[in-house]
Tab-separated table of C-alpha atoms and ligand atoms in Angstrom:
chain	number	residue	atom	x	y	z
A	36	MET	CA	-35.648	186.950	-50.231
A	37	LYS	CA	-33.441	185.964	-47.311
A	38	ALA	CA	-34.892	184.722	-44.023
A	39	VAL	CA	-33.967	182.966	-40.807
A	40	HIS	CA	-35.684	179.564	-40.879
A	41	PHE	CA	-35.688	176.036	-39.498
A	42	HIS	CA	-36.801	172.687	-40.944
A	43	ARG	CA	-37.118	170.784	-37.650
A	44	PHE	CA	-37.536	171.616	-33.960
A	45	GLY	CA	-34.400	171.858	-31.830
A	46	GLY	CA	-31.695	174.075	-30.350
A	47	THR	CA	-30.277	177.171	-32.009
A	48	ASP	CA	-28.244	174.878	-34.317
A	49	VAL	CA	-31.438	174.245	-36.378
A	50	LEU	CA	-31.558	177.935	-37.364
A	51	GLU	CA	-30.439	178.641	-40.942
A	52	TYR	CA	-30.141	181.932	-42.810
A	53	GLY	CA	-30.742	181.876	-46.574
A	54	GLU	CA	-33.108	182.246	-49.529
A	55	LEU	CA	-36.811	181.377	-49.288
A	56	PRO	CA	-39.506	182.086	-51.899
A	57	GLU	CA	-41.711	185.167	-51.375
A	58	GLN	CA	-45.142	184.443	-49.874
A	59	PRO	CA	-48.310	184.925	-51.939
A	60	LEU	CA	-50.138	188.172	-51.049
A	61	GLY	CA	-53.535	187.345	-49.490
A	62	PRO	CA	-56.490	189.669	-50.171
A	63	ASP	CA	-56.383	191.431	-46.769
A	64	ARG	CA	-52.601	191.807	-46.724
A	65	VAL	CA	-49.672	194.045	-47.482
A	66	ARG	CA	-46.135	192.962	-48.247
A	67	VAL	CA	-43.694	194.627	-45.864
A	68	ARG	CA	-39.972	195.142	-46.300
A	69	VAL	CA	-38.922	194.276	-42.754
A	70	ARG	CA	-36.511	196.756	-41.175
A	71	ALA	CA	-36.570	195.220	-37.681
A	72	ALA	CA	-38.074	192.143	-35.991
A	73	GLY	CA	-38.607	191.942	-32.232
A	74	VAL	CA	-37.622	188.748	-30.400
A	75	ASN	CA	-39.930	187.273	-27.744
A	76	PRO	CA	-39.683	184.206	-25.482
A	77	ILE	CA	-42.326	182.514	-27.661
A	78	ASP	CA	-39.779	182.446	-30.520
A	79	TRP	CA	-37.404	180.045	-28.771
A	80	LYS	CA	-40.354	178.089	-27.352
A	81	ALA	CA	-41.699	177.621	-30.915
A	82	ARG	CA	-38.233	176.652	-32.208
A	83	GLU	CA	-37.884	173.991	-29.503
A	84	GLY	CA	-41.301	172.517	-30.442
A	85	LEU	CA	-43.167	173.595	-27.293
A	86	LEU	CA	-46.072	174.986	-29.369
A	87	ALA	CA	-46.433	171.819	-31.482
A	88	PRO	CA	-49.147	170.324	-29.209
A	89	LEU	CA	-51.152	173.562	-29.561
A	90	MET	CA	-50.974	174.351	-33.289
A	91	ASP	CA	-50.044	172.957	-36.697
A	92	THR	CA	-46.609	173.669	-38.094
A	93	LEU	CA	-45.653	174.260	-41.720
A	94	PHE	CA	-41.888	173.840	-42.265
A	95	PRO	CA	-39.736	175.698	-43.025
A	96	VAL	CA	-40.712	177.921	-40.111
A	97	VAL	CA	-39.515	181.539	-40.123
A	98	PRO	CA	-39.448	182.684	-36.475
A	99	GLY	CA	-40.619	186.099	-35.270
A	100	LEU	CA	-43.985	187.734	-34.555
A	101	ASP	CA	-43.067	191.436	-34.174
A	102	LEU	CA	-42.140	193.661	-37.100
A	103	ALA	CA	-41.508	197.212	-38.222
A	104	GLY	CA	-40.952	198.051	-41.882
A	105	GLU	CA	-42.145	199.695	-45.083
A	106	VAL	CA	-45.106	198.563	-47.172
A	107	ILE	CA	-43.850	197.591	-50.640
A	108	GLU	CA	-47.075	196.125	-52.067
A	109	ALA	CA	-50.756	196.223	-51.053
A	110	ALA	CA	-53.433	193.730	-52.168
A	111	PRO	CA	-56.006	195.368	-54.502
A	112	GLY	CA	-58.687	195.452	-51.779
A	113	VAL	CA	-56.483	197.170	-49.194
A	114	THR	CA	-57.257	200.873	-48.749
A	115	GLU	CA	-55.494	201.513	-45.423
A	116	TYR	CA	-51.885	201.354	-46.641
A	117	ALA	CA	-49.917	202.085	-49.808
A	118	PRO	CA	-46.307	201.401	-50.823
A	119	GLY	CA	-43.920	203.592	-48.844
A	120	ASP	CA	-46.014	203.636	-45.650
A	121	GLU	CA	-44.106	202.816	-42.468
A	122	VAL	CA	-45.891	200.242	-40.291
A	123	MET	CA	-45.450	198.118	-37.187
A	124	GLY	CA	-47.371	195.241	-35.659
A	125	PHE	CA	-47.381	191.671	-34.454
A	126	LEU	CA	-48.595	188.692	-36.434
A	127	TRP	CA	-50.187	185.773	-34.637
A	128	PRO	CA	-50.266	182.891	-37.144
A	129	ASP	CA	-53.021	180.251	-37.226
A	130	VAL	CA	-50.353	177.826	-38.418
A	131	LEU	CA	-46.738	178.182	-37.284
A	132	GLY	CA	-44.972	179.061	-40.533
A	133	ARG	CA	-43.935	182.403	-41.968
A	134	GLY	CA	-42.797	184.868	-39.290
A	135	THR	CA	-41.034	188.214	-39.359
A	136	CYS	CA	-37.305	187.313	-39.253
A	137	ALA	CA	-37.078	187.818	-43.011
A	138	GLU	CA	-36.347	190.513	-45.581
A	139	THR	CA	-40.058	190.589	-46.478
A	140	VAL	CA	-43.254	189.252	-44.931
A	141	THR	CA	-46.953	189.580	-45.736
A	142	ALA	CA	-49.122	190.953	-42.924
A	143	PRO	CA	-52.885	191.258	-42.476
A	144	VAL	CA	-53.965	194.894	-42.246
A	145	ARG	CA	-55.823	194.231	-38.952
A	146	ALA	CA	-52.491	193.517	-37.194
A	147	LEU	CA	-50.722	196.736	-38.217
A	148	ALA	CA	-50.591	200.393	-37.173
A	149	PRO	CA	-48.648	203.315	-38.654
A	150	LYS	CA	-45.141	203.649	-37.190
A	151	PRO	CA	-44.700	207.022	-35.452
A	152	ALA	CA	-41.683	208.979	-36.663
A	153	SER	CA	-40.529	209.343	-33.047
A	154	LEU	CA	-39.755	205.597	-32.793
A	155	SER	CA	-36.702	204.074	-34.469
A	156	TRP	CA	-37.196	200.868	-36.482
A	157	ALA	CA	-35.794	198.823	-33.593
A	158	GLU	CA	-38.012	200.547	-31.010
A	159	ALA	CA	-41.084	200.085	-33.202
A	160	ALA	CA	-40.367	196.360	-33.647
A	161	ALA	CA	-39.875	195.931	-29.885
A	162	LEU	CA	-43.235	197.385	-28.909
A	163	PRO	CA	-46.160	195.429	-30.451
A	164	LEU	CA	-46.431	191.971	-28.828
A	165	ALA	CA	-45.060	192.807	-25.380
A	166	GLY	CA	-46.805	196.206	-25.341
A	167	ILE	CA	-50.161	194.733	-26.340
A	168	ALA	CA	-49.814	191.930	-23.759
A	169	ALA	CA	-49.242	194.567	-21.058
A	170	TYR	CA	-51.976	196.897	-22.342
A	171	GLN	CA	-54.676	194.233	-22.738
A	172	SER	CA	-53.825	192.839	-19.273
A	173	LEU	CA	-53.943	196.182	-17.444
A	174	VAL	CA	-56.690	197.978	-19.366
A	175	HIS	CA	-59.075	195.288	-20.655
A	176	ARG	CA	-58.687	192.537	-18.058
A	177	LEU	CA	-57.527	194.112	-14.785
A	178	ARG	CA	-59.269	197.446	-15.552
A	179	VAL	CA	-56.736	199.356	-13.465
A	180	THR	CA	-57.880	202.784	-12.288
A	181	ALA	CA	-56.064	205.812	-10.869
A	182	GLY	CA	-54.972	205.462	-7.249
A	183	GLU	CA	-54.869	201.655	-7.256
A	184	THR	CA	-51.751	199.726	-6.246
A	185	VAL	CA	-50.475	197.459	-9.041
A	186	LEU	CA	-47.829	194.737	-8.665
A	187	VAL	CA	-45.908	193.758	-11.836
A	188	HIS	CA	-43.846	190.542	-11.633
A	189	ALA	CA	-40.791	190.558	-13.970
A	190	ALA	CA	-41.069	194.338	-14.245
A	191	ALA	CA	-37.683	194.730	-15.998
A	192	GLY	CA	-38.537	192.297	-18.817
A	193	GLY	CA	-40.091	192.812	-22.229
A	194	VAL	CA	-43.698	192.843	-20.990
A	195	GLY	CA	-42.876	194.304	-17.577
A	196	VAL	CA	-41.169	197.503	-18.784
A	197	PHE	CA	-44.263	198.399	-20.807
A	198	ALA	CA	-46.620	197.276	-18.023
A	199	VAL	CA	-44.960	199.529	-15.440
A	200	GLN	CA	-45.217	202.580	-17.699
A	201	ILE	CA	-48.812	201.886	-18.785
A	202	ALA	CA	-49.884	201.420	-15.143
A	203	VAL	CA	-48.113	204.684	-14.187
A	204	ALA	CA	-49.885	206.439	-17.101
A	205	LEU	CA	-53.211	205.087	-15.752
A	206	GLY	CA	-52.432	206.848	-12.457
A	207	ALA	CA	-51.641	203.729	-10.437
A	208	ARG	CA	-49.007	203.256	-7.758
A	209	VAL	CA	-46.717	200.554	-9.215
A	210	ILE	CA	-44.567	198.003	-7.389
A	211	GLY	CA	-42.308	195.953	-9.671
A	212	THR	CA	-40.197	192.852	-8.986
A	213	ALA	CA	-36.674	192.579	-10.402
A	214	SER	CA	-33.114	191.670	-9.429
A	215	GLU	CA	-31.297	194.375	-7.465
A	216	HIS	CA	-29.215	195.567	-10.436
A	217	ASN	CA	-32.481	196.633	-12.139
A	218	HIS	CA	-33.911	198.566	-9.176
A	219	ASP	CA	-32.637	202.030	-10.154
A	220	PHE	CA	-33.898	201.411	-13.687
A	221	LEU	CA	-37.394	200.497	-12.389
A	222	GLY	CA	-37.346	203.629	-10.241
A	223	SER	CA	-36.638	205.704	-13.366
A	224	LEU	CA	-39.832	204.261	-14.912
A	225	GLY	CA	-41.882	205.312	-11.887
A	226	ALA	CA	-42.079	201.945	-10.071
A	227	GLU	CA	-41.129	201.018	-6.518
A	228	PRO	CA	-38.701	198.089	-6.965
A	229	VAL	CA	-38.854	194.883	-4.951
A	230	ALA	CA	-36.352	191.984	-4.870
A	231	TYR	CA	-37.868	188.574	-5.641
A	232	ARG	CA	-35.162	185.991	-4.992
A	233	ARG	CA	-35.649	185.953	-1.186
A	234	ASN	CA	-38.781	186.736	0.861
A	235	LEU	CA	-40.846	188.015	-2.088
A	236	THR	CA	-44.123	188.140	-0.161
A	237	GLY	CA	-42.524	189.834	2.869
A	238	ASN	CA	-40.868	192.434	0.619
A	239	VAL	CA	-44.171	193.251	-1.100
A	240	ARG	CA	-46.143	193.362	2.166
A	241	ALA	CA	-43.599	195.785	3.628
A	242	LEU	CA	-44.469	198.230	0.821
A	243	ALA	CA	-48.201	197.488	0.611
A	244	PRO	CA	-49.465	196.253	4.021
A	245	ASP	CA	-53.107	196.728	2.951
A	246	GLY	CA	-52.640	194.493	-0.090
A	247	ILE	CA	-52.387	194.793	-3.854
A	248	ASP	CA	-55.369	195.826	-6.009
A	249	ALA	CA	-54.132	194.291	-9.283
A	250	VAL	CA	-51.288	191.869	-10.085
A	251	LEU	CA	-49.842	191.400	-13.569
A	252	ASP	CA	-47.585	188.350	-13.513
A	253	ALA	CA	-45.005	188.026	-16.303
A	254	ALA	CA	-42.749	185.649	-14.334
A	255	GLY	CA	-44.882	182.575	-13.532
A	256	ARG	CA	-43.886	179.808	-11.119
A	257	ARG	CA	-43.385	181.017	-7.532
A	258	ALA	CA	-44.254	184.637	-8.298
A	259	LEU	CA	-47.651	183.485	-9.549
A	260	ARG	CA	-48.241	181.001	-6.720
A	261	ASP	CA	-47.437	183.659	-4.084
A	262	SER	CA	-49.687	186.286	-5.660
A	263	PRO	CA	-53.213	185.410	-4.418
A	264	ALA	CA	-52.106	185.864	-0.792
A	265	LEU	CA	-50.866	189.384	-1.603
A	266	LEU	CA	-54.205	190.660	-2.912
A	267	ALA	CA	-56.333	193.208	-1.041
A	268	PRO	CA	-60.019	192.237	-0.648
A	269	GLY	CA	-61.500	192.355	-4.193
A	270	GLY	CA	-58.003	192.371	-5.742
A	271	ARG	CA	-57.501	190.970	-9.263
A	272	LEU	CA	-54.762	188.792	-10.748
A	273	VAL	CA	-53.761	187.941	-14.308
A	274	SER	CA	-50.736	186.176	-15.749
A	275	VAL	CA	-49.282	186.336	-19.236
A	276	ALA	CA	-46.682	183.720	-18.279
A	277	ASP	CA	-48.778	180.805	-17.021
A	278	PRO	CA	-52.397	179.670	-17.616
A	279	GLN	CA	-52.311	178.115	-14.100
A	280	ALA	CA	-53.400	181.598	-12.979
A	281	VAL	CA	-56.983	180.499	-13.762
A	282	ALA	CA	-56.808	177.649	-11.234
A	283	LEU	CA	-55.633	180.215	-8.643
A	284	GLY	CA	-58.744	182.341	-9.155
A	285	GLY	CA	-57.095	184.760	-11.582
A	286	GLY	CA	-57.037	185.049	-15.373
A	287	TYR	CA	-54.678	184.184	-18.213
A	288	VAL	CA	-54.090	186.781	-20.938
A	289	PHE	CA	-52.844	185.856	-24.391
A	290	ALA	CA	-52.098	188.988	-26.440
A	291	ARG	CA	-54.288	189.404	-29.529
A	292	PRO	CA	-53.218	191.526	-32.493
A	293	ASP	CA	-55.385	194.644	-32.298
A	294	ARG	CA	-54.939	197.794	-34.351
A	295	GLU	CA	-56.695	200.061	-31.827
A	296	ASP	CA	-54.710	198.823	-28.838
A	297	LEU	CA	-51.486	199.196	-30.817
A	298	THR	CA	-52.458	202.765	-31.749
A	299	ARG	CA	-53.089	203.606	-28.065
A	300	LEU	CA	-49.556	202.382	-27.342
A	301	THR	CA	-47.990	204.448	-30.127
A	302	ASP	CA	-49.970	207.486	-28.840
A	303	LEU	CA	-48.431	206.961	-25.377
A	304	ALA	CA	-44.971	206.662	-26.958
A	305	GLU	CA	-45.474	209.868	-28.948
A	306	LYS	CA	-46.534	211.711	-25.780
A	307	GLY	CA	-43.319	210.561	-24.084
A	308	LEU	CA	-45.248	208.373	-21.596
A	309	LEU	CA	-43.928	205.048	-22.953
A	310	ARG	CA	-40.261	204.524	-23.673
A	311	VAL	CA	-38.764	201.433	-25.281
A	312	GLU	CA	-35.805	199.838	-23.499
A	313	LEU	CA	-33.555	197.854	-25.847
A	314	ALA	CA	-31.365	195.170	-24.264
A	315	ALA	CA	-29.667	194.311	-27.575
A	316	VAL	CA	-29.987	195.171	-31.262
A	317	LEU	CA	-28.389	192.563	-33.537
A	318	PRO	CA	-28.357	191.914	-37.290
A	319	LEU	CA	-30.859	189.342	-38.578
A	320	GLU	CA	-28.093	186.795	-39.233
A	321	LYS	CA	-27.479	186.697	-35.454
A	322	ALA	CA	-30.928	185.275	-34.648
A	323	ALA	CA	-29.360	182.357	-32.747
A	324	GLU	CA	-27.528	184.770	-30.427
A	325	ALA	CA	-30.768	186.709	-29.901
A	326	HIS	CA	-32.685	183.523	-29.018
A	327	LEU	CA	-30.018	182.554	-26.471
A	328	LEU	CA	-30.109	186.009	-24.874
A	329	VAL	CA	-33.888	185.900	-24.470
A	330	ARG	CA	-33.915	182.239	-23.373
A	331	ASP	CA	-31.547	183.180	-20.533
A	332	GLY	CA	-34.506	185.073	-19.042
A	333	HIS	CA	-32.695	188.120	-17.654
A	334	THR	CA	-32.646	190.718	-20.422
A	335	ARG	CA	-33.762	194.256	-19.510
A	336	GLY	CA	-36.427	195.321	-22.002
A	337	LYS	CA	-36.355	193.900	-25.519
A	338	VAL	CA	-34.015	192.172	-27.957
A	339	VAL	CA	-34.427	193.185	-31.621
A	340	LEU	CA	-33.011	191.941	-34.942
A	341	THR	CA	-32.465	194.483	-37.710
A	342	VAL	CA	-32.496	193.918	-41.459
A	343	ASP	CA	-30.140	195.880	-43.711
B	474	NAP	N1	-49.498	185.526	-23.017
B	474	NAP	C1	-48.940	186.465	-23.798
B	474	NAP	O1	-49.583	187.107	-24.621
B	474	NAP	C2	-47.477	186.736	-23.630
B	474	NAP	C3	-46.883	187.829	-24.298
B	474	NAP	C4	-45.521	188.079	-24.077
B	474	NAP	C5	-44.794	187.253	-23.222
B	474	NAP	N2	-45.420	186.205	-22.627
B	474	NAP	C6	-44.712	185.344	-21.667
B	474	NAP	O2	-44.501	186.124	-20.492
B	474	NAP	C7	-43.223	185.826	-19.929
B	474	NAP	C8	-42.398	187.115	-19.876
B	474	NAP	O3	-42.183	187.578	-21.202
B	474	NAP	P1	-41.147	188.759	-21.451
B	474	NAP	O4	-41.101	189.021	-22.900
B	474	NAP	O5	-41.396	189.863	-20.495
B	474	NAP	O6	-39.806	187.979	-21.005
B	474	NAP	P2	-38.345	188.516	-20.824
B	474	NAP	O7	-38.188	189.868	-21.409
B	474	NAP	O8	-37.434	187.444	-21.308
B	474	NAP	O9	-38.200	188.609	-19.235
B	474	NAP	C9	-36.937	188.853	-18.719
B	474	NAP	C10	-37.086	189.472	-17.342
B	474	NAP	O10	-37.670	188.546	-16.448
B	474	NAP	C11	-37.202	188.877	-15.144
B	474	NAP	N3	-37.381	187.713	-14.287
B	474	NAP	C12	-36.959	186.443	-14.520
B	474	NAP	N4	-37.399	185.638	-13.512
B	474	NAP	C13	-38.096	186.427	-12.647
B	474	NAP	C14	-38.791	186.195	-11.427
B	474	NAP	N5	-38.863	184.977	-10.878
B	474	NAP	N6	-39.398	187.230	-10.825
B	474	NAP	C15	-39.337	188.466	-11.364
B	474	NAP	N7	-38.686	188.760	-12.512
B	474	NAP	C16	-38.081	187.741	-13.140
B	474	NAP	C17	-35.791	189.290	-15.347
B	474	NAP	O11	-35.498	190.257	-14.362
B	474	NAP	P3	-34.105	190.285	-13.586
B	474	NAP	O12	-33.023	190.158	-14.653
B	474	NAP	O13	-34.145	191.611	-12.920
B	474	NAP	O14	-34.082	189.117	-12.648
B	474	NAP	C18	-35.778	189.896	-16.759
B	474	NAP	O15	-35.743	191.302	-16.761
B	474	NAP	C19	-42.630	184.711	-20.811
B	474	NAP	O16	-43.004	183.475	-20.245
B	474	NAP	C20	-43.347	184.895	-22.140
B	474	NAP	O17	-43.414	183.701	-22.899
B	474	NAP	C21	-46.731	185.935	-22.812
């Protein structure tokens, strides 16, 4: 089977596209014919070696954590899925090795959910990691309730677009930071847009003089540092972008594959409450281009690779 892979850390020039052997099928796994693989910032960070201090690496590494595709084989003990089923999910590996930018991948059942017919392959592959990061932040960690004011930093990005819509679905008032060219788009999702390049705190305070109840930071750096001062008394803060949030009195969220959370997200999508914004859909062979787009840090929504 063909896959994008790399044998050493580096720039996009280390990415190759070619044959790799199929993986063995573990007892809790299905083999999936990948139809689309979502691209996340962690993919270029892993390729450049930034995860090497945190986890072991088994070369050749196939990048990619998000997938949507069809089950082509199920291990004998698997009862949840059978060949022909359409699934989606994100795979967090214990060892950096076989990811989803491949014609086939094996996936543990606990990381998957059925793909709703209303989502295209590309939309389904865009949703899992970023959607779960947003959902677990807002629902499990910030415990946002109706009527609260939520601030989402990097609201037009992969995590942010889902976060805005989930917070709106929870009944919150949502303020989202983005560059001006994304403000009408954020408005269409139900958020009040705020510019971040100049006077971020002043811009937010003008909209919410009594303070913010819950901040979800997907930008890091200055956005995170400025956030504690924007909170209302008792306000909560989490970041998915920077663990330094803990030192600021907030929390750090690292998305965990979770079948139930993923199913809640697909339910929202089926009800029309969660739409998937695709910045670019490229063929698998163009993984390098996709990594460069995401590394640039200004895509609206998600970048996805599709497999013929
Ligand atoms: N911990 C986890 O589980 C987890 C999960 C997913 C992602 N992440 C991390 O979270 C971060 C965001 O991920 P993502 O997938 O959302 O990234 P992304 O899609 O690449 O984010 C792009 C967006 O970021 C916006 N942006 C850039 N700098 C900004 C700033 N200073 N203030 C506000 N918006 C800014 C851009 O908006 P404009 O173009 O409008 O400027 C753009 O729309 C990354 O660091 C990623 O590694 C963590």
